[in-house]
Amino acid sequence: MSQSDAMGFLSPLTEKAENSWFWYIKEWVCSTDAKRIGLMYIIFGILMGVIGGVLSILIRIELFSAGADIMSETFYATLPGMHATLMIFFFVIPIFTGVGNFVVPIQIGAPDMAFPRLNLAGFWILPAAAAMALSAYLVPKGAPGFGWTGYPPLSVQASLGADLWIAAIILVGTSSTMAAVNFLSTVFNMRCKNMTLFQMPLFTWSLVVTSFLILASTPVLTSAMMMLELQRTFPAAFHFFDPQGGGDPILYQHLFWFYSHPAVYIMILPGFGLISEVIPTFSRKPIFGYAVMAWSMIAIAVLGFVVWAHHMFTTGIALRVRMAFMLLTMLIAVPTGIKIFSWLATMWGGSLSFKTPMLFAVGFIAMFTIGGLSGVVLASVPVDIQLHDTYYVVAHIHYVLVAGSVMTIWAGIYYWWPKMTGRFYHEGLGKFHFWVTTIFINVTFFIQHYLGMQGMPRRYFDYDPQFEWANAISSLGSFALFSVQFVALGNLVWSLYAGRQAEANAWEDGETLEWDISSPPPHHNFPEPPVWEPVDRSHDEEEGHELQPQPSPAE
Amino acid sequence: MAAQVEAGAENLGVENGKIGMWTFLVMDAMTFAGFLAGYARLRWSPGSGWPMPYETFGVIGIQLTAFNTFVLICSSVSMVHVLAETMKGNLKRAENWMLATIFGGLFFLGVQGYEWTHLIMDKWPHMLSAGAAPPAYNSNFASTFLNLTGFHGAHVAVGVMYNVIMYLGLRRGKIDQDNASLIEIAGLYWHFVDLIWILVFTFVYLI
Ligand SMILES: [Cu+2]
């Protein structure tokens, strides 16, 4: 019994489960404990990330040299869309939901999420949805070949696989709104004593803001998908997107991007929050500008709702409208810049310790800035008309989503792994993983900016031979980038057997509540409801925490 | 009943369930917003060829639906009574008011079913057979009509089932004064469905 005490929430609950693997696994898949559900989300997300990665490797093999190489063009056409669908809906978003499930209730001092069974149901929708999306490859005529955006008329004309894809998207949206309802109810109503809204850790804040984004944007995607499906199923009766029947294909794009621009923030704000936990811990200094950090996330979310048409600059909408969207889009760089500088100011004068999570956090700041800047370039109407649907856009989104979201996901997994499992990963291998990942993200994606500038279109099966050398470099980079992720997965599995045991405060400098309880945490997080000791978040000289005086470089 | 998760020391002063319902309604409202935005865009674009609803449905159609709207509003009023009586502990009366609420929802669905049948069979035969001639006006008038009223009708149907479950809870003594908030949460949903109908009715029939 003492041994299973040390295993916290990982330990079996009943004697049956203690003696048989079958019952132990059954206990997991039916568990309503947010920590277990969180881990299931993470494992599922990683699995989908691997499949999505395989699809991207297939793309890069095909594009390694000009001409048809290993597959047919119809099969190739399905790859970009399926890769994006898996990575966005089944990898990045679920992993953040999983980390949130594990960390948020503990950070606010709650025993669990507000609706544990809703939580479990929301998780199990995902594997079903993933099976539907992937099974599109098994039906006649295969998976849809219209990219992840599903624009009509292509998506109206596509074969059966498209119906499976649409149904999967609706299910995923349902699952993530269920999680959002749960997060908001938990955070608003289940905080421990003294955990007022502006005492909450920034990771919790980021999930609140993300949940509002999900709540307000995902249903609009659902409405677009339902209209699309109606038009596909009853072509005689519904003509929403069909100009011949008085409909409007651009309407679909408006509805789609009303979700899919905020989706970018759904995929990066939890990362921002997570970095705001990692950097103070490894700088041994409180976060700089706490309130501004929270408000800038809110500002990003609000602005995120009024910029969607920047994806539609070439659809012929009025120039005045495009100018407004261009301006608003560029405005988002302001709160994002505030966050970058606050992270730097937190590190400034801190006593830095470059463990793997910190390396990923710092690497994220550096490379995400590149993605942010290319975003400002694309926001400019005349430039975008030139670069629209080229590899420049591909480079931009991958700097935002790989150098952004994926780097923060790794930072978070390394940061909370000792808390989740009670074991440390191998630090040397973690650092190796960081350096190889960082180098090969740049090898893979930086050169795609040049490809785009020179006019190589995205989603094409074949290309002009002048682009060959750059594509070869990008492909080689992607092979290395993909393979090194397995080193990290191996490291995590290794840690379960041989990793060093983690203390409650595994990094010694964690300030939030999860570092007060054992690693891994017990089943109900806290033996009794904790009381939060309020932190002065100001930088006031007398009352607030001190900003250490800096020696000037000249001295 | 399942063990409810308790609110924490710092809370908003209501049960978790109520916050859950409110946040769910935000999301549901945005789904309708998506459909309504699509409707607005199709209708108010230049040269859309949109007919006047008043002329297309005819006086009878609009007045029938106006009456139906009235019934739905009445069922919202009776839902308020269900909560009031439950909180006072008059469970028998609460049951009767709940029956009235359920009846109101069923009546609404019945009239809507009649209206749909009439419109599809008589006015929009092109929807069933590709051979029939489409109407002279923009056929999205029909598409969006079925889309909006159908999605709302599905909400009414779910609401009726929800209310039946609450009714059974009252009858079997599982809901009483102490957990009247369950009725309040069901009421939030029912009033929301009512409110959405007033929007849909205004957009689709009146203006
Ligand atoms: Cu965007």
mmCIF file of N, CA and C in Angstrom, chain A residues 169-284:
data_model
loop_
_atom_site.group_PDB
_atom_site.id
_atom_site.type_symbol
_atom_site.label_atom_id
_atom_site.label_comp_id
_atom_site.label_asym_id
_atom_site.label_seq_id
_atom_site.Cartn_x
_atom_site.Cartn_y
_atom_site.Cartn_z
ATOM 1 N N ILE A 169 -15.346 17.013 -37.907
ATOM 2 C CA ILE A 169 -15.101 18.390 -37.462
ATOM 3 C C ILE A 169 -16.191 18.834 -36.493
ATOM 4 N N ILE A 170 -17.447 18.493 -36.799
ATOM 5 C CA ILE A 170 -18.536 18.885 -35.892
ATOM 6 C C ILE A 170 -18.341 18.225 -34.531
ATOM 7 N N LEU A 171 -17.941 16.938 -34.533
ATOM 8 C CA LEU A 171 -17.725 16.238 -33.265
ATOM 9 C C LEU A 171 -16.584 16.866 -32.464
ATOM 10 N N VAL A 172 -15.502 17.180 -33.150
ATOM 11 C CA VAL A 172 -14.373 17.786 -32.446
ATOM 12 C C VAL A 172 -14.787 19.109 -31.823
ATOM 13 N N GLY A 173 -15.565 19.893 -32.580
ATOM 14 C CA GLY A 173 -16.032 21.171 -32.051
ATOM 15 C C GLY A 173 -16.875 20.959 -30.809
ATOM 16 N N THR A 174 -17.748 19.942 -30.852
ATOM 17 C CA THR A 174 -18.576 19.649 -29.682
ATOM 18 C C THR A 174 -17.698 19.300 -28.496
ATOM 19 N N SER A 175 -16.704 18.443 -28.746
ATOM 20 C CA SER A 175 -15.817 18.039 -27.660
ATOM 21 C C SER A 175 -15.116 19.247 -27.060
ATOM 22 N N SER A 176 -14.616 20.154 -27.907
ATOM 23 C CA SER A 176 -13.841 21.244 -27.309
ATOM 24 C C SER A 176 -14.750 22.258 -26.636
ATOM 25 N N THR A 177 -16.010 22.420 -27.101
ATOM 26 C CA THR A 177 -16.887 23.320 -26.342
ATOM 27 C C THR A 177 -17.268 22.695 -25.004
ATOM 28 N N MET A 178 -17.394 21.365 -24.955
ATOM 29 C CA MET A 178 -17.667 20.720 -23.667
ATOM 30 C C MET A 178 -16.536 21.004 -22.686
ATOM 31 N N ALA A 179 -15.309 20.910 -23.177
ATOM 32 C CA ALA A 179 -14.173 21.189 -22.304
ATOM 33 C C ALA A 179 -14.179 22.647 -21.870
ATOM 34 N N ALA A 180 -14.558 23.548 -22.787
ATOM 35 C CA ALA A 180 -14.544 24.977 -22.446
ATOM 36 C C ALA A 180 -15.570 25.289 -21.366
ATOM 37 N N VAL A 181 -16.776 24.721 -21.496
ATOM 38 C CA VAL A 181 -17.804 24.912 -20.469
ATOM 39 C C VAL A 181 -17.265 24.447 -19.120
ATOM 40 N N ASN A 182 -16.593 23.327 -19.136
ATOM 41 C CA ASN A 182 -16.053 22.755 -17.909
ATOM 42 C C ASN A 182 -14.970 23.640 -17.292
ATOM 43 N N PHE A 183 -14.051 24.108 -18.118
ATOM 44 C CA PHE A 183 -12.975 24.954 -17.596
ATOM 45 C C PHE A 183 -13.543 26.226 -16.975
ATOM 46 N N LEU A 184 -14.488 26.858 -17.680
ATOM 47 C CA LEU A 184 -15.015 28.125 -17.165
ATOM 48 C C LEU A 184 -15.756 27.906 -15.853
ATOM 49 N N SER A 185 -16.596 26.856 -15.795
ATOM 50 C CA SER A 185 -17.318 26.605 -14.547
ATOM 51 C C SER A 185 -16.336 26.312 -13.415
ATOM 52 N N THR A 186 -15.300 25.539 -13.730
ATOM 53 C CA THR A 186 -14.322 25.197 -12.697
ATOM 54 C C THR A 186 -13.617 26.439 -12.184
ATOM 55 N N VAL A 187 -13.111 27.230 -13.113
ATOM 56 C CA VAL A 187 -12.284 28.359 -12.685
ATOM 57 C C VAL A 187 -13.138 29.435 -12.021
ATOM 58 N N PHE A 188 -14.345 29.663 -12.536
ATOM 59 C CA PHE A 188 -15.137 30.727 -11.937
ATOM 60 C C PHE A 188 -15.695 30.331 -10.583
ATOM 61 N N ASN A 189 -15.931 29.060 -10.373
ATOM 62 C CA ASN A 189 -16.693 28.690 -9.189
ATOM 63 C C ASN A 189 -15.958 27.813 -8.186
ATOM 64 N N MET A 190 -14.773 27.368 -8.494
ATOM 65 C CA MET A 190 -14.180 26.376 -7.601
ATOM 66 C C MET A 190 -12.806 26.778 -7.085
ATOM 67 N N ARG A 191 -12.536 28.071 -7.042
ATOM 68 C CA ARG A 191 -11.213 28.502 -6.566
ATOM 69 C C ARG A 191 -11.139 28.391 -5.048
ATOM 70 N N CYS A 192 -9.936 28.126 -4.546
ATOM 71 C CA CYS A 192 -9.775 27.983 -3.095
ATOM 72 C C CYS A 192 -9.729 29.359 -2.454
ATOM 73 N N LYS A 193 -9.688 29.378 -1.139
ATOM 74 C CA LYS A 193 -9.684 30.628 -0.382
ATOM 75 C C LYS A 193 -8.561 31.538 -0.860
ATOM 76 N N ASN A 194 -8.896 32.803 -1.061
ATOM 77 C CA ASN A 194 -7.944 33.858 -1.462
ATOM 78 C C ASN A 194 -7.504 33.787 -2.923
ATOM 79 N N MET A 195 -7.978 32.767 -3.664
ATOM 80 C CA MET A 195 -7.581 32.699 -5.073
ATOM 81 C C MET A 195 -8.562 33.560 -5.873
ATOM 82 N N THR A 196 -8.398 34.876 -5.778
ATOM 83 C CA THR A 196 -9.269 35.757 -6.555
ATOM 84 C C THR A 196 -8.815 35.737 -8.008
ATOM 85 N N LEU A 197 -9.624 36.342 -8.889
ATOM 86 C CA LEU A 197 -9.308 36.235 -10.319
ATOM 87 C C LEU A 197 -7.908 36.762 -10.620
ATOM 88 N N PHE A 198 -7.552 37.891 -9.979
ATOM 89 C CA PHE A 198 -6.238 38.438 -10.294
ATOM 90 C C PHE A 198 -5.140 37.936 -9.354
ATOM 91 N N GLN A 199 -5.419 36.774 -8.739
ATOM 92 C CA GLN A 199 -4.367 36.030 -8.065
ATOM 93 C C GLN A 199 -4.043 34.754 -8.845
ATOM 94 N N MET A 200 -4.904 34.438 -9.805
ATOM 95 C CA MET A 200 -4.752 33.151 -10.495
ATOM 96 C C MET A 200 -3.446 33.105 -11.283
ATOM 97 N N PRO A 201 -2.815 31.928 -11.313
ATOM 98 C CA PRO A 201 -1.625 31.785 -12.152
ATOM 99 C C PRO A 201 -1.963 32.055 -13.617
ATOM 100 N N LEU A 202 -0.976 32.500 -14.372
ATOM 101 C CA LEU A 202 -1.267 32.920 -15.745
ATOM 102 C C LEU A 202 -1.648 31.757 -16.642
ATOM 103 N N PHE A 203 -1.210 30.541 -16.323
ATOM 104 C CA PHE A 203 -1.645 29.412 -17.158
ATOM 105 C C PHE A 203 -3.154 29.219 -17.023
ATOM 106 N N THR A 204 -3.655 29.338 -15.804
ATOM 107 C CA THR A 204 -5.099 29.248 -15.605
ATOM 108 C C THR A 204 -5.810 30.372 -16.354
ATOM 109 N N TRP A 205 -5.250 31.574 -16.260
ATOM 110 C CA TRP A 205 -5.819 32.695 -17.015
ATOM 111 C C TRP A 205 -5.902 32.371 -18.509
ATOM 112 N N SER A 206 -4.819 31.785 -19.030
ATOM 113 C CA SER A 206 -4.796 31.529 -20.465
ATOM 114 C C SER A 206 -5.900 30.545 -20.838
ATOM 115 N N LEU A 207 -6.194 29.579 -19.949
ATOM 116 C CA LEU A 207 -7.262 28.638 -20.299
ATOM 117 C C LEU A 207 -8.635 29.270 -20.192
ATOM 118 N N VAL A 208 -8.790 30.241 -19.302
ATOM 119 C CA VAL A 208 -10.061 30.972 -19.241
ATOM 120 C C VAL A 208 -10.291 31.717 -20.558
ATOM 121 N N VAL A 209 -9.264 32.442 -20.976
ATOM 122 C CA VAL A 209 -9.416 33.227 -22.205
ATOM 123 C C VAL A 209 -9.644 32.298 -23.394
ATOM 124 N N THR A 210 -8.870 31.203 -23.463
ATOM 125 C CA THR A 210 -9.037 30.246 -24.552
ATOM 126 C C THR A 210 -10.443 29.663 -24.557
ATOM 127 N N SER A 211 -10.973 29.364 -23.354
ATOM 128 C CA SER A 211 -12.294 28.758 -23.301
ATOM 129 C C SER A 211 -13.353 29.716 -23.834
ATOM 130 N N PHE A 212 -13.202 31.008 -23.515
ATOM 131 C CA PHE A 212 -14.141 31.980 -24.093
ATOM 132 C C PHE A 212 -14.031 32.007 -25.610
ATOM 133 N N LEU A 213 -12.793 31.936 -26.097
ATOM 134 C CA LEU A 213 -12.604 31.920 -27.550
ATOM 135 C C LEU A 213 -13.306 30.715 -28.163
ATOM 136 N N ILE A 214 -13.131 29.548 -27.549
ATOM 137 C CA ILE A 214 -13.741 28.326 -28.069
ATOM 138 C C ILE A 214 -15.257 28.467 -28.059
ATOM 139 N N LEU A 215 -15.761 28.977 -26.947
ATOM 140 C CA LEU A 215 -17.201 29.089 -26.767
ATOM 141 C C LEU A 215 -17.829 29.987 -27.828
ATOM 142 N N ALA A 216 -17.128 31.049 -28.185
ATOM 143 C CA ALA A 216 -17.730 32.013 -29.093
ATOM 144 C C ALA A 216 -17.421 31.727 -30.555
ATOM 145 N N SER A 217 -16.366 30.977 -30.839
ATOM 146 C CA SER A 217 -16.007 30.825 -32.253
ATOM 147 C C SER A 217 -16.342 29.439 -32.807
ATOM 148 N N THR A 218 -16.104 28.381 -32.037
ATOM 149 C CA THR A 218 -16.323 27.031 -32.556
ATOM 150 C C THR A 218 -17.744 26.809 -33.074
ATOM 151 N N PRO A 219 -18.790 27.302 -32.372
ATOM 152 C CA PRO A 219 -20.151 27.080 -32.885
ATOM 153 C C PRO A 219 -20.374 27.672 -34.273
ATOM 154 N N VAL A 220 -19.656 28.738 -34.593
ATOM 155 C CA VAL A 220 -19.837 29.329 -35.923
ATOM 156 C C VAL A 220 -19.287 28.382 -36.988
ATOM 157 N N LEU A 221 -18.164 27.726 -36.670
ATOM 158 C CA LEU A 221 -17.654 26.700 -37.592
ATOM 159 C C LEU A 221 -18.682 25.579 -37.727
ATOM 160 N N THR A 222 -19.264 25.183 -36.599
ATOM 161 C CA THR A 222 -20.273 24.127 -36.641
ATOM 162 C C THR A 222 -21.424 24.534 -37.551
ATOM 163 N N SER A 223 -21.862 25.787 -37.450
ATOM 164 C CA SER A 223 -22.965 26.223 -38.303
ATOM 165 C C SER A 223 -22.560 26.158 -39.777
ATOM 166 N N ALA A 224 -21.324 26.560 -40.076
ATOM 167 C CA ALA A 224 -20.874 26.486 -41.469
ATOM 168 C C ALA A 224 -20.839 25.040 -41.954
ATOM 169 N N MET A 225 -20.353 24.134 -41.087
ATOM 170 C CA MET A 225 -20.252 22.726 -41.477
ATOM 171 C C MET A 225 -21.643 22.126 -41.676
ATOM 172 N N MET A 226 -22.590 22.537 -40.830
ATOM 173 C CA MET A 226 -23.951 22.017 -40.989
ATOM 174 C C MET A 226 -24.555 22.497 -42.299
ATOM 175 N N MET A 227 -24.342 23.765 -42.622
ATOM 176 C CA MET A 227 -24.881 24.282 -43.882
ATOM 177 C C MET A 227 -24.242 23.562 -45.062
ATOM 178 N N LEU A 228 -22.928 23.325 -44.953
ATOM 179 C CA LEU A 228 -22.228 22.614 -46.022
ATOM 180 C C LEU A 228 -22.792 21.213 -46.183
ATOM 181 N N GLU A 229 -23.019 20.550 -45.053
ATOM 182 C CA GLU A 229 -23.497 19.170 -45.104
ATOM 183 C C GLU A 229 -24.925 19.128 -45.658
ATOM 184 N N LEU A 230 -25.753 20.100 -45.279
ATOM 185 C CA LEU A 230 -27.117 20.152 -45.825
ATOM 186 C C LEU A 230 -27.064 20.286 -47.337
ATOM 187 N N GLN A 231 -26.184 21.175 -47.804
ATOM 188 C CA GLN A 231 -26.110 21.381 -49.247
ATOM 189 C C GLN A 231 -25.591 20.144 -49.966
ATOM 190 N N ARG A 232 -24.685 19.410 -49.312
ATOM 191 C CA ARG A 232 -24.171 18.190 -49.928
ATOM 192 C C ARG A 232 -25.239 17.102 -49.961
ATOM 193 N N THR A 233 -26.016 17.002 -48.856
ATOM 194 C CA THR A 233 -26.955 15.890 -48.740
ATOM 195 C C THR A 233 -28.221 16.128 -49.553
ATOM 196 N N PHE A 234 -28.704 17.374 -49.565
ATOM 197 C CA PHE A 234 -29.934 17.693 -50.307
ATOM 198 C C PHE A 234 -29.632 18.749 -51.361
ATOM 199 N N PRO A 235 -28.945 18.350 -52.419
ATOM 200 C CA PRO A 235 -28.511 19.368 -53.388
ATOM 201 C C PRO A 235 -29.689 20.098 -54.048
ATOM 202 N N ALA A 236 -30.862 19.466 -54.094
ATOM 203 C CA ALA A 236 -31.981 20.143 -54.746
ATOM 204 C C ALA A 236 -32.581 21.211 -53.841
ATOM 205 N N ALA A 237 -32.436 21.036 -52.535
ATOM 206 C CA ALA A 237 -33.168 21.909 -51.618
ATOM 207 C C ALA A 237 -32.337 23.056 -51.064
ATOM 208 N N PHE A 238 -31.021 22.856 -50.885
ATOM 209 C CA PHE A 238 -30.217 23.866 -50.197
ATOM 210 C C PHE A 238 -29.144 24.419 -51.125
ATOM 211 N N HIS A 239 -29.039 25.743 -51.146
ATOM 212 C CA HIS A 239 -28.100 26.387 -52.068
ATOM 213 C C HIS A 239 -27.315 27.484 -51.377
ATOM 214 N N PHE A 240 -26.959 27.276 -50.121
ATOM 215 C CA PHE A 240 -26.322 28.365 -49.378
ATOM 216 C C PHE A 240 -25.084 28.919 -50.086
ATOM 217 N N PHE A 241 -24.259 28.002 -50.611
ATOM 218 C CA PHE A 241 -22.955 28.423 -51.126
ATOM 219 C C PHE A 241 -22.880 28.290 -52.646
ATOM 220 N N ASP A 242 -24.048 28.155 -53.279
ATOM 221 C CA ASP A 242 -24.067 27.880 -54.713
ATOM 222 C C ASP A 242 -24.597 29.104 -55.449
ATOM 223 N N PRO A 243 -23.743 29.833 -56.173
ATOM 224 C CA PRO A 243 -24.186 31.066 -56.822
ATOM 225 C C PRO A 243 -25.344 30.825 -57.793
ATOM 226 N N GLN A 244 -25.367 29.638 -58.420
ATOM 227 C CA GLN A 244 -26.434 29.359 -59.363
ATOM 228 C C GLN A 244 -27.809 29.331 -58.683
ATOM 229 N N GLY A 245 -27.817 28.929 -57.414
ATOM 230 C CA GLY A 245 -29.082 28.889 -56.687
ATOM 231 C C GLY A 245 -29.293 30.121 -55.831
ATOM 232 N N GLY A 246 -28.554 31.198 -56.111
ATOM 233 C CA GLY A 246 -28.725 32.415 -55.326
ATOM 234 C C GLY A 246 -27.871 32.438 -54.067
ATOM 235 N N GLY A 247 -26.960 31.475 -53.934
ATOM 236 C CA GLY A 247 -26.102 31.429 -52.749
ATOM 237 C C GLY A 247 -24.797 32.178 -52.957
ATOM 238 N N ASP A 248 -23.871 31.990 -52.013
ATOM 239 C CA ASP A 248 -22.662 32.800 -52.015
ATOM 240 C C ASP A 248 -21.499 31.996 -51.437
ATOM 241 N N PRO A 249 -20.544 31.574 -52.274
ATOM 242 C CA PRO A 249 -19.428 30.780 -51.749
ATOM 243 C C PRO A 249 -18.572 31.553 -50.755
ATOM 244 N N ILE A 250 -18.543 32.878 -50.880
ATOM 245 C CA ILE A 250 -17.717 33.672 -49.963
ATOM 246 C C ILE A 250 -18.295 33.635 -48.547
ATOM 247 N N LEU A 251 -19.618 33.438 -48.455
ATOM 248 C CA LEU A 251 -20.239 33.326 -47.126
ATOM 249 C C LEU A 251 -19.561 32.225 -46.316
ATOM 250 N N TYR A 252 -19.293 31.090 -46.979
ATOM 251 C CA TYR A 252 -18.627 29.995 -46.275
ATOM 252 C C TYR A 252 -17.287 30.464 -45.729
ATOM 253 N N GLN A 253 -16.544 31.200 -46.543
ATOM 254 C CA GLN A 253 -15.215 31.618 -46.101
ATOM 255 C C GLN A 253 -15.303 32.543 -44.895
ATOM 256 N N HIS A 254 -16.316 33.433 -44.902
ATOM 257 C CA HIS A 254 -16.485 34.313 -43.741
ATOM 258 C C HIS A 254 -16.734 33.488 -42.484
ATOM 259 N N LEU A 255 -17.683 32.540 -42.576
ATOM 260 C CA LEU A 255 -18.009 31.748 -41.387
ATOM 261 C C LEU A 255 -16.809 30.907 -40.962
ATOM 262 N N PHE A 256 -16.143 30.302 -41.957
ATOM 263 C CA PHE A 256 -15.009 29.436 -41.641
ATOM 264 C C PHE A 256 -13.914 30.217 -40.924
ATOM 265 N N TRP A 257 -13.563 31.389 -41.451
ATOM 266 C CA TRP A 257 -12.450 32.123 -40.844
ATOM 267 C C TRP A 257 -12.863 32.829 -39.571
ATOM 268 N N PHE A 258 -14.160 33.042 -39.379
ATOM 269 C CA PHE A 258 -14.589 33.592 -38.099
ATOM 270 C C PHE A 258 -14.207 32.629 -36.973
ATOM 271 N N TYR A 259 -14.215 31.329 -37.292
ATOM 272 C CA TYR A 259 -13.662 30.378 -36.323
ATOM 273 C C TYR A 259 -12.158 30.272 -36.460
ATOM 274 N N SER A 260 -11.679 30.117 -37.668
ATOM 275 C CA SER A 260 -10.319 29.624 -37.829
ATOM 276 C C SER A 260 -9.264 30.665 -37.564
ATOM 277 N N HIS A 261 -9.619 31.956 -37.566
ATOM 278 C CA HIS A 261 -8.602 32.860 -37.040
ATOM 279 C C HIS A 261 -8.503 32.768 -35.523
ATOM 280 N N PRO A 262 -9.620 32.895 -34.781
ATOM 281 C CA PRO A 262 -9.495 32.676 -33.330
ATOM 282 C C PRO A 262 -8.864 31.326 -32.993
ATOM 283 N N ALA A 263 -9.047 30.322 -33.868
ATOM 284 C CA ALA A 263 -8.443 29.015 -33.604
ATOM 285 C C ALA A 263 -6.934 29.127 -33.443
ATOM 286 N N VAL A 264 -6.324 30.064 -34.161
ATOM 287 C CA VAL A 264 -4.886 30.257 -34.014
ATOM 288 C C VAL A 264 -4.566 30.620 -32.569
ATOM 289 N N TYR A 265 -5.420 31.461 -31.963
ATOM 290 C CA TYR A 265 -5.184 31.852 -30.575
ATOM 291 C C TYR A 265 -5.569 30.736 -29.627
ATOM 292 N N ILE A 266 -6.565 29.929 -30.013
ATOM 293 C CA ILE A 266 -6.888 28.757 -29.206
ATOM 294 C C ILE A 266 -5.652 27.863 -29.134
ATOM 295 N N MET A 267 -4.867 27.878 -30.203
ATOM 296 C CA MET A 267 -3.694 27.007 -30.232
ATOM 297 C C MET A 267 -2.450 27.662 -29.660
ATOM 298 N N ILE A 268 -2.460 28.976 -29.393
ATOM 299 C CA ILE A 268 -1.227 29.586 -28.887
ATOM 300 C C ILE A 268 -1.397 30.194 -27.503
ATOM 301 N N LEU A 269 -2.610 30.652 -27.134
ATOM 302 C CA LEU A 269 -2.744 31.290 -25.815
ATOM 303 C C LEU A 269 -2.389 30.352 -24.662
ATOM 304 N N PRO A 270 -2.830 29.066 -24.681
ATOM 305 C CA PRO A 270 -2.382 28.202 -23.579
ATOM 306 C C PRO A 270 -0.862 28.094 -23.543
ATOM 307 N N GLY A 271 -0.246 28.145 -24.701
ATOM 308 C CA GLY A 271 1.213 28.136 -24.757
ATOM 309 C C GLY A 271 1.785 29.379 -24.099
ATOM 310 N N PHE A 272 1.190 30.535 -24.387
ATOM 311 C CA PHE A 272 1.630 31.777 -23.733
ATOM 312 C C PHE A 272 1.542 31.628 -22.212
ATOM 313 N N GLY A 273 0.396 31.091 -21.758
ATOM 314 C CA GLY A 273 0.200 30.951 -20.317
ATOM 315 C C GLY A 273 1.241 30.029 -19.712
ATOM 316 N N LEU A 274 1.503 28.953 -20.451
ATOM 317 C CA LEU A 274 2.452 27.959 -19.980
ATOM 318 C C LEU A 274 3.863 28.539 -19.869
ATOM 319 N N ILE A 275 4.247 29.321 -20.867
ATOM 320 C CA ILE A 275 5.568 29.955 -20.842
ATOM 321 C C ILE A 275 5.645 30.921 -19.666
ATOM 322 N N SER A 276 4.491 31.552 -19.356
ATOM 323 C CA SER A 276 4.474 32.479 -18.219
ATOM 324 C C SER A 276 4.620 31.765 -16.886
ATOM 325 N N GLU A 277 4.491 30.446 -16.872
ATOM 326 C CA GLU A 277 4.796 29.680 -15.651
ATOM 327 C C GLU A 277 6.257 29.251 -15.650
ATOM 328 N N VAL A 278 6.729 28.833 -16.833
ATOM 329 C CA VAL A 278 8.076 28.253 -16.908
ATOM 330 C C VAL A 278 9.142 29.315 -16.645
ATOM 331 N N ILE A 279 8.970 30.478 -17.261
ATOM 332 C CA ILE A 279 10.040 31.482 -17.176
ATOM 333 C C ILE A 279 10.249 31.998 -15.749
ATOM 334 N N PRO A 280 9.192 32.344 -14.986
ATOM 335 C CA PRO A 280 9.462 32.765 -13.600
ATOM 336 C C PRO A 280 10.135 31.676 -12.771
ATOM 337 N N THR A 281 9.704 30.407 -12.970
ATOM 338 C CA THR A 281 10.285 29.339 -12.167
ATOM 339 C C THR A 281 11.783 29.216 -12.412
ATOM 340 N N PHE A 282 12.186 29.289 -13.665
ATOM 341 C CA PHE A 282 13.606 29.079 -13.967
ATOM 342 C C PHE A 282 14.396 30.381 -13.965
ATOM 343 N N SER A 283 13.707 31.520 -13.750
ATOM 344 C CA SER A 283 14.430 32.769 -13.538
ATOM 345 C C SER A 283 14.463 33.105 -12.060
ATOM 346 N N ARG A 284 13.730 32.332 -11.267
ATOM 347 C CA ARG A 284 13.603 32.549 -9.824
ATOM 348 C C ARG A 284 13.195 33.981 -9.520
#
